[in-house]
XYZ file of C-alpha atoms in Angstrom:
499
model
C -20.684 -2.542 5.576
C -21.770 -6.075 4.564
C -25.151 -4.850 3.254
C -24.449 -3.603 -0.238
C -26.827 -1.074 -1.876
C -28.158 -1.096 -5.432
C -26.413 0.609 -8.317
C -29.105 3.304 -8.324
C -28.527 4.001 -4.616
C -24.771 4.277 -5.094
C -25.267 6.659 -8.005
C -27.562 8.784 -5.891
C -24.850 9.027 -3.231
C -22.342 9.893 -5.920
C -24.554 12.631 -7.233
C -24.661 14.250 -3.829
C -20.899 14.198 -3.122
C -19.041 17.382 -2.588
C -15.455 16.201 -2.312
C -12.696 18.490 -0.873
C -10.382 19.721 -3.632
C -7.923 22.133 -1.977
C -4.669 21.351 -0.231
C -4.923 20.780 3.519
C -2.158 22.555 5.397
C -1.952 23.661 9.031
C -5.474 22.637 9.840
C -7.381 24.167 6.913
C -8.110 23.814 3.219
C -6.098 26.217 1.002
C -5.690 26.705 -2.727
C -2.275 26.025 -4.251
C -0.105 29.087 -3.920
C 0.066 29.221 -7.714
C -3.703 29.061 -7.955
C -3.374 26.181 -10.414
C -5.644 23.150 -10.479
C -5.784 19.814 -12.308
C -8.714 17.654 -13.345
C -9.369 14.441 -11.494
C -11.159 12.033 -13.826
C -13.633 9.227 -13.260
C -11.798 6.405 -15.188
C -15.017 4.466 -15.708
C -16.735 7.377 -17.596
C -13.957 9.758 -18.556
C -15.885 12.577 -16.788
C -14.186 15.210 -14.724
C -15.056 14.697 -11.072
C -13.422 17.831 -9.707
C -10.663 20.386 -10.182
C -8.001 19.788 -7.529
C -5.343 22.099 -6.238
C -2.083 21.628 -8.141
C 0.523 22.155 -5.516
C 4.214 22.785 -6.158
C 7.496 23.494 -4.339
C 6.165 26.630 -2.685
C 3.335 24.644 -1.178
C 5.839 22.021 -0.042
C 7.996 24.630 1.688
C 4.949 26.035 3.524
C 3.666 22.651 4.610
C 7.049 21.549 5.837
C 7.445 24.717 7.789
C 4.078 24.172 9.465
C 4.810 20.502 10.083
C 8.180 21.358 11.682
C 6.576 23.966 13.930
C 4.021 21.377 15.093
C 6.699 18.765 15.688
C 9.051 20.990 17.623
C 6.452 22.507 19.924
C 5.287 19.065 20.860
C 1.540 19.555 20.307
C 1.494 15.970 18.975
C 5.020 14.535 19.251
C 5.044 14.997 23.053
C 1.388 14.309 23.700
C 0.776 11.526 26.144
C 0.576 8.221 24.241
C -2.888 7.601 25.657
C -4.154 10.917 24.301
C -2.765 10.177 20.816
C -4.470 6.786 21.030
C -7.827 8.469 21.928
C -7.591 10.774 18.911
C -6.780 8.019 16.434
C -9.697 5.965 17.789
C -11.978 8.953 17.272
C -10.724 9.223 13.716
C -11.461 5.545 13.105
C -15.019 6.110 14.401
C -15.470 9.128 12.141
C -14.363 7.164 9.113
C -16.860 4.417 10.047
C -19.570 7.084 10.367
C -18.738 8.330 6.818
C -17.843 4.936 5.408
C -20.357 4.800 2.574
C -19.458 8.342 1.369
C -15.711 7.358 1.377
C -16.403 4.076 -0.452
C -18.308 5.773 -3.241
C -15.686 8.572 -3.472
C -12.922 5.994 -3.670
C -14.727 4.068 -6.399
C -15.425 7.136 -8.541
C -11.859 8.495 -8.262
C -9.963 5.233 -8.852
C -12.276 2.923 -10.945
C -12.255 0.361 -8.104
C -15.434 -1.639 -7.737
C -17.805 -0.537 -5.024
C -17.828 -4.167 -3.931
C -14.146 -3.962 -3.021
C -14.423 -0.455 -1.520
C -17.305 -1.460 0.713
C -16.110 -4.926 1.743
C -12.289 -4.511 1.803
C -10.800 -1.001 1.514
C -12.908 1.050 3.952
C -13.283 -1.634 6.628
C -9.512 -2.443 6.473
C -8.736 1.257 6.716
C -10.714 1.516 9.896
C -9.219 -1.671 11.325
C -5.676 -0.458 10.534
C -6.077 2.833 12.303
C -7.670 1.194 15.374
C -4.922 -1.435 15.506
C -2.108 1.116 15.458
C -3.969 3.337 17.948
C -4.274 0.472 20.404
C -0.548 -0.257 20.014
C 0.578 3.251 20.962
C 0.634 2.716 24.724
C 1.692 -0.927 24.558
C 5.154 -0.690 22.965
C 7.757 -0.657 25.717
C 11.320 0.678 25.460
C 14.275 -1.225 26.896
C 16.991 -1.108 29.586
C 20.315 -2.758 28.728
C 22.202 -5.075 31.078
C 24.774 -2.375 32.030
C 26.958 -2.404 35.186
C 25.748 -1.759 38.712
C 26.976 1.825 38.336
C 25.114 2.594 35.172
C 21.641 2.542 33.656
C 21.409 2.405 29.864
C 17.990 3.153 28.418
C 17.151 2.429 24.826
C 14.189 4.659 23.863
C 12.239 5.379 20.733
C 11.649 8.921 19.518
C 9.519 9.996 16.570
C 11.684 10.585 13.492
C 10.266 14.061 12.870
C 8.687 15.497 9.697
C 7.728 12.661 7.374
C 6.680 12.712 3.696
C 4.186 9.983 2.845
C 3.983 9.373 -0.916
C 0.982 7.209 -1.838
C 0.123 4.987 -4.787
C -3.170 5.151 -6.748
C -4.217 1.519 -6.479
C -5.334 1.576 -2.821
C -5.651 5.271 -1.921
C -7.453 4.877 1.381
C -5.816 1.689 2.599
C -2.234 2.752 1.770
C -2.964 6.087 3.450
C -3.985 4.156 6.630
C -0.924 1.839 6.374
C 1.253 4.943 6.589
C -0.583 7.444 8.803
C -1.484 4.785 11.366
C 2.064 4.054 12.598
C 3.426 7.487 11.693
C 0.859 9.333 13.817
C 1.134 6.714 16.516
C 4.843 7.399 16.739
C 4.250 11.172 17.134
C 5.477 12.344 13.690
C 4.209 15.319 11.694
C 3.077 14.332 8.246
C 2.929 15.646 4.726
C 0.874 13.297 2.578
C 1.333 13.388 -1.192
C -1.568 11.381 -2.700
C -1.299 10.019 -6.189
C -2.370 12.624 -8.716
C -5.005 10.235 -10.070
C -6.611 9.659 -6.660
C -6.429 12.609 -4.263
C -10.029 12.964 -2.992
C -10.204 10.491 -0.118
C -6.884 11.564 1.386
C -8.208 15.137 1.512
C -11.416 13.950 3.191
C -9.506 11.906 5.734
C -7.411 14.960 6.672
C -10.595 16.843 7.312
C -11.876 14.046 9.510
C -8.518 13.908 11.329
C -8.828 17.567 12.232
C -12.370 16.856 13.529
C -11.026 13.969 15.582
C -8.500 16.172 17.302
C -5.244 15.824 15.343
C -3.633 19.257 15.875
C -3.104 21.703 13.081
C 0.136 21.232 11.233
C 0.407 17.537 12.124
C -1.505 16.061 9.133
C -1.057 17.956 5.862
C -2.063 16.836 2.347
C -0.601 18.266 -0.839
C -2.197 17.042 -4.135
C -0.177 17.441 -7.280
C 2.232 15.774 -9.703
C 5.323 13.825 -8.889
C 7.750 16.484 -10.327
C 5.890 19.350 -8.628
C 5.304 17.802 -5.173
C 6.989 14.435 -4.840
C 10.468 15.602 -5.910
C 10.504 18.807 -3.804
C 9.398 16.700 -0.846
C 12.066 14.155 -1.523
C 14.788 16.836 -1.795
C 13.640 19.031 1.082
C 16.372 19.624 3.629
C 13.893 19.760 6.537
C 12.090 16.524 5.798
C 13.433 13.754 7.985
C 11.992 10.752 6.196
C 10.173 9.640 3.106
C 7.901 6.553 3.054
C 7.068 5.654 -0.554
C 4.780 3.088 -2.083
C 4.702 2.862 -5.897
C 6.765 1.845 -8.844
C 10.376 0.705 -8.623
C 11.418 3.370 -11.116
C 10.047 6.153 -8.952
C 11.473 4.562 -5.739
C 14.943 4.810 -7.230
C 14.359 8.513 -7.698
C 13.650 9.033 -4.045
C 16.923 7.366 -3.136
C 18.670 9.789 -5.443
C 16.795 12.774 -3.999
C 17.877 11.690 -0.487
C 21.500 11.250 -1.489
C 21.591 14.697 -3.072
C 19.898 16.468 -0.149
C 20.021 15.732 3.588
C 20.366 11.904 3.478
C 16.861 11.542 4.821
C 15.688 8.080 5.675
C 13.810 6.414 2.814
C 11.469 3.406 3.088
C 10.382 1.898 -0.189
C 7.570 -0.567 -0.979
C 7.574 -1.123 -4.738
C 6.693 -3.502 -7.518
C 6.328 -7.248 -7.824
C 6.095 -10.057 -10.328
C 4.704 -12.496 -7.833
C 4.607 -16.247 -8.417
C 1.875 -18.684 -7.452
C 3.617 -22.078 -7.494
C 1.287 -25.084 -7.826
C 2.897 -28.482 -7.286
C 1.512 -31.746 -8.545
C 0.474 -32.892 -5.085
C -1.729 -29.864 -4.381
C -5.016 -30.849 -2.753
C -8.445 -29.525 -3.841
C -7.582 -27.952 -7.158
C -10.858 -26.157 -7.218
C -9.846 -24.222 -4.123
C -6.389 -23.612 -5.511
C -7.966 -22.218 -8.670
C -10.128 -19.821 -6.665
C -7.030 -18.477 -4.863
C -5.071 -18.097 -8.103
C -7.981 -16.205 -9.754
C -8.415 -13.936 -6.731
C -4.711 -13.262 -6.622
C -4.479 -12.401 -10.282
C -7.691 -10.315 -10.796
C -8.544 -8.730 -7.450
C -8.517 -4.941 -7.807
C -8.114 -5.383 -11.569
C -4.620 -6.770 -11.010
C -3.605 -3.260 -9.900
C -1.928 -4.757 -6.827
C 1.779 -4.945 -6.128
C 1.294 -8.351 -4.568
C -0.892 -9.700 -7.366
C -0.222 -13.315 -8.379
C 0.673 -12.393 -11.960
C 2.684 -15.591 -12.646
C 1.174 -19.053 -12.302
C 4.031 -21.563 -12.167
C 2.473 -25.000 -12.437
C 3.834 -28.509 -12.768
C 3.044 -30.066 -16.105
C 1.131 -33.043 -14.639
C -1.544 -30.907 -12.995
C -1.640 -27.957 -15.451
C -4.595 -28.988 -17.646
C -6.809 -29.996 -14.741
C -5.994 -26.804 -12.845
C -6.552 -24.543 -15.869
C -10.059 -25.911 -16.422
C -10.958 -24.858 -12.898
C -9.193 -21.480 -13.200
C -11.141 -20.698 -16.369
C -14.412 -21.603 -14.623
C -13.655 -19.405 -11.619
C -12.476 -16.508 -13.770
C -15.844 -16.370 -15.469
C -17.312 -15.433 -12.067
C -15.497 -12.052 -12.244
C -17.781 -9.848 -14.306
C -16.442 -6.580 -15.679
C -18.359 -3.307 -15.792
C -19.661 -0.259 -14.029
C -17.691 0.036 -10.724
C -20.854 1.271 -8.921
C -22.664 -1.951 -9.738
C -21.995 -4.236 -6.742
C -22.266 -7.303 -8.963
C -19.088 -6.409 -10.822
C -15.723 -7.648 -9.519
C -13.535 -5.939 -12.156
C -13.804 -2.174 -12.671
C -11.979 0.326 -14.772
C -8.202 0.767 -14.861
C -7.153 3.966 -13.112
C -6.244 6.109 -16.119
C -6.005 6.235 -19.910
C -2.210 6.024 -19.741
C -2.312 2.908 -17.506
C -5.027 1.324 -19.675
C -2.855 1.815 -22.782
C 0.138 0.243 -20.971
C -1.824 -2.829 -19.872
C -3.350 -3.261 -23.330
C 0.159 -3.274 -24.888
C 0.789 -6.645 -23.158
C -2.279 -8.158 -24.842
C -0.728 -7.767 -28.314
C 2.689 -9.418 -27.856
C 2.128 -12.812 -29.400
C 1.274 -15.048 -26.452
C -1.398 -17.753 -26.574
C -4.641 -16.385 -25.112
C -6.489 -18.946 -22.984
C -9.135 -16.468 -21.885
C -10.017 -12.809 -22.300
C -7.655 -10.556 -24.159
C -10.324 -7.966 -24.877
C -10.258 -4.347 -23.759
C -12.495 -1.347 -24.335
C -12.940 2.176 -23.004
C -10.748 1.781 -19.901
C -11.938 -1.750 -19.040
C -9.761 -4.913 -19.558
C -11.220 -8.418 -19.278
C -9.531 -10.929 -16.947
C -6.967 -12.376 -19.296
C -5.009 -15.643 -19.037
C -1.947 -16.197 -21.247
C -0.020 -19.440 -21.827
C 3.579 -18.129 -21.923
C 6.227 -20.540 -23.264
C 9.104 -17.993 -23.485
C 10.302 -17.218 -19.958
C 11.944 -14.060 -21.246
C 8.719 -12.732 -22.685
C 7.594 -9.394 -21.304
C 4.483 -11.008 -19.846
C 6.686 -13.359 -17.829
C 9.122 -10.739 -16.521
C 7.539 -7.211 -16.405
C 5.011 -5.980 -13.896
C 1.872 -5.489 -15.976
C -0.326 -4.212 -13.103
C -3.489 -5.272 -14.810
C -5.866 -8.301 -14.838
C -3.390 -10.473 -16.761
C -2.253 -13.906 -15.563
C 0.778 -15.514 -17.264
C 0.953 -19.322 -17.035
C 4.453 -20.895 -16.983
C 4.892 -24.725 -17.120
C 7.626 -26.542 -15.236
C 8.643 -30.179 -14.721
C 9.835 -30.366 -11.107
C 9.746 -28.730 -7.672
C 13.294 -27.439 -8.059
C 12.530 -25.898 -11.445
C 9.385 -24.262 -10.023
C 11.370 -22.594 -7.262
C 14.114 -21.528 -9.707
C 11.547 -19.926 -12.026
C 9.797 -18.248 -9.095
C 13.110 -16.608 -8.093
C 14.043 -15.709 -11.708
C 12.879 -12.059 -11.327
C 14.248 -8.722 -10.142
C 11.383 -8.556 -7.709
C 10.727 -10.221 -4.381
C 7.503 -8.935 -2.795
C 5.060 -11.842 -2.374
C 4.612 -15.467 -3.432
C 2.411 -18.444 -2.742
C 2.976 -22.194 -2.885
C 0.286 -24.841 -3.082
C 1.160 -28.401 -1.987
C -0.131 -31.081 0.423
C 3.502 -31.937 1.481
C 4.444 -30.017 4.615
C 8.211 -30.491 3.973
C 7.947 -29.149 0.407
C 5.762 -26.265 1.604
C 8.342 -25.164 4.179
C 11.331 -25.767 1.895
C 9.615 -23.880 -0.898
C 8.599 -20.957 1.376
C 12.156 -20.683 2.686
C 13.723 -20.923 -0.752
C 11.547 -18.328 -2.485
C 13.058 -14.840 -2.189
C 10.055 -12.818 -1.208
C 8.960 -10.781 1.795
C 5.716 -12.719 2.229
C 5.148 -16.332 1.206
C 1.714 -17.842 1.736
C 1.087 -21.592 1.751
C -2.026 -22.958 0.148
C -3.581 -19.500 -0.115
C -3.193 -16.129 -1.738
C -2.724 -13.228 0.615
C -0.546 -10.697 2.356
C -1.003 -11.800 5.991
C -2.949 -9.285 8.046
C -2.411 -6.110 10.008
C -0.347 -7.988 12.611
C 2.237 -9.271 10.078
C 4.963 -7.175 8.429
C 4.672 -6.605 4.722
C 7.423 -5.610 2.366
C 9.811 -6.990 -0.190
C 13.282 -8.206 -1.134
C 15.392 -7.001 -4.090
C 13.745 -4.403 -6.338
C 10.470 -4.678 -4.416
C 11.775 -2.506 -1.654
C 13.637 -2.078 1.594
C 14.148 0.198 4.586
C 11.266 -1.069 6.668
C 7.980 -2.928 6.710
C 4.325 -1.873 6.609
C 1.915 -3.442 9.113
C 2.589 -5.039 12.426
C 4.728 -3.652 15.241
C 7.524 -3.420 12.701
C 5.732 -0.572 10.933
C 6.301 1.635 13.978
C 10.047 1.112 13.685
C 10.012 3.041 10.365
C 8.842 6.211 12.024
C 11.069 6.202 15.093
C 14.717 6.771 15.915
C 16.407 4.651 18.543
C 18.322 6.585 21.206
C 20.653 5.341 23.939
C 20.506 7.294 27.180
C 23.517 6.320 29.367
C 23.284 7.279 33.006
C 26.351 7.079 35.312
C 25.314 6.269 38.892
C 28.729 6.083 40.550
C 29.737 8.455 43.336
C 33.461 8.065 43.041
C 35.180 10.267 40.399
C 37.643 7.464 39.493
C 34.840 4.945 39.054
C 32.992 7.461 36.880
C 36.000 7.747 34.581
C 36.225 3.965 34.324
């Protein structure tokens, strides 16, 4: 995967793609019951890639029925952990075998650069599935310290039928983050990909069937939020929803659960993530590279993007010179050209939203230009801390610079947000690093780097960024299991048994 092709070679692969377009239910592709379709658009060109099945509540009912049948008869839920592990490892191998096809499909469907798809998204998808597969037969249950006359076992059981609602910014990787632990736990799944980016989820479902995931266990229903997401969230026979996306939509899933069967809901939502640079930070050139990567990677369409640079006044000018230099190394253009680091925004609607933040009166230090779905990396000097660019999640390649006078002020500004997903702090003082990391209200805080940890570390947020569980790590498996106590009375005497 490290050997990138030429633009012409990627375009030749794109021309030969025949992506799946129908819903995948009970082990086979099927049209939507209504017969309706919707266009999936290449955001870089505006061309229609394919007409995809537009599912609705009738398809949800059918998929839930088949998923429930599969769960109850135990074809996957009661399969030996080692056998589930073997199937998931085969799936990871099949994805690797089809990696280039999936990378090009992902780039065409989402506007992501082929550079990112080849070097990050597809390899990390494979790694995620393998990691969770290997964990299946290594998680032990527990026995409590009960009396000599009792044994108390604390065991995990799969939660049941799970709805997995995906975002459009990392279609493959977020699919892996969810199906890895959910399949490992033994659940039956109904995946609702984002309407903008359905193709790779359908292809992975096909590969999962080839790998040996039984029919009915892994179902994919493309369609809109109102037509598929809401019926899934309200369905009385869905045991859990795992959602990644906007905070506004996450609130809806809580409402759907409260008005239906009180299904479990796990939410991973938005962020307005700070990168705090103190005046004792070492190697400002390296700091600048991290800040630029955090702000502009994946076009800023990243819930953990470093969209706020909070910098002490004494180091601001020197740091900004370096940031501007590094930002120029992020060319914008055709996503299938591996030279480009910034591709097209995912849709016309999202492009218009991001562009609206470029016209709100802030001082532009770099960029600020947009055309035909592409937005240049943009850096704004924001003096009003209540400005939209300082408070709202833009979800585009826009970095807002906020100036502070002290460590305490920097931490206060970092926490002055409704969100709490990720943050970073740059300093050479170990005490300030630990104090700052503890004080910032975010689920992941990196020190002297931008990042989210890795597959072994839990990822999720505080406040309006989400709750109910964590993606990644062993903790991800907890989302998809119920904990049961089995209390066994060993006494022979009836009186002792009563006591």
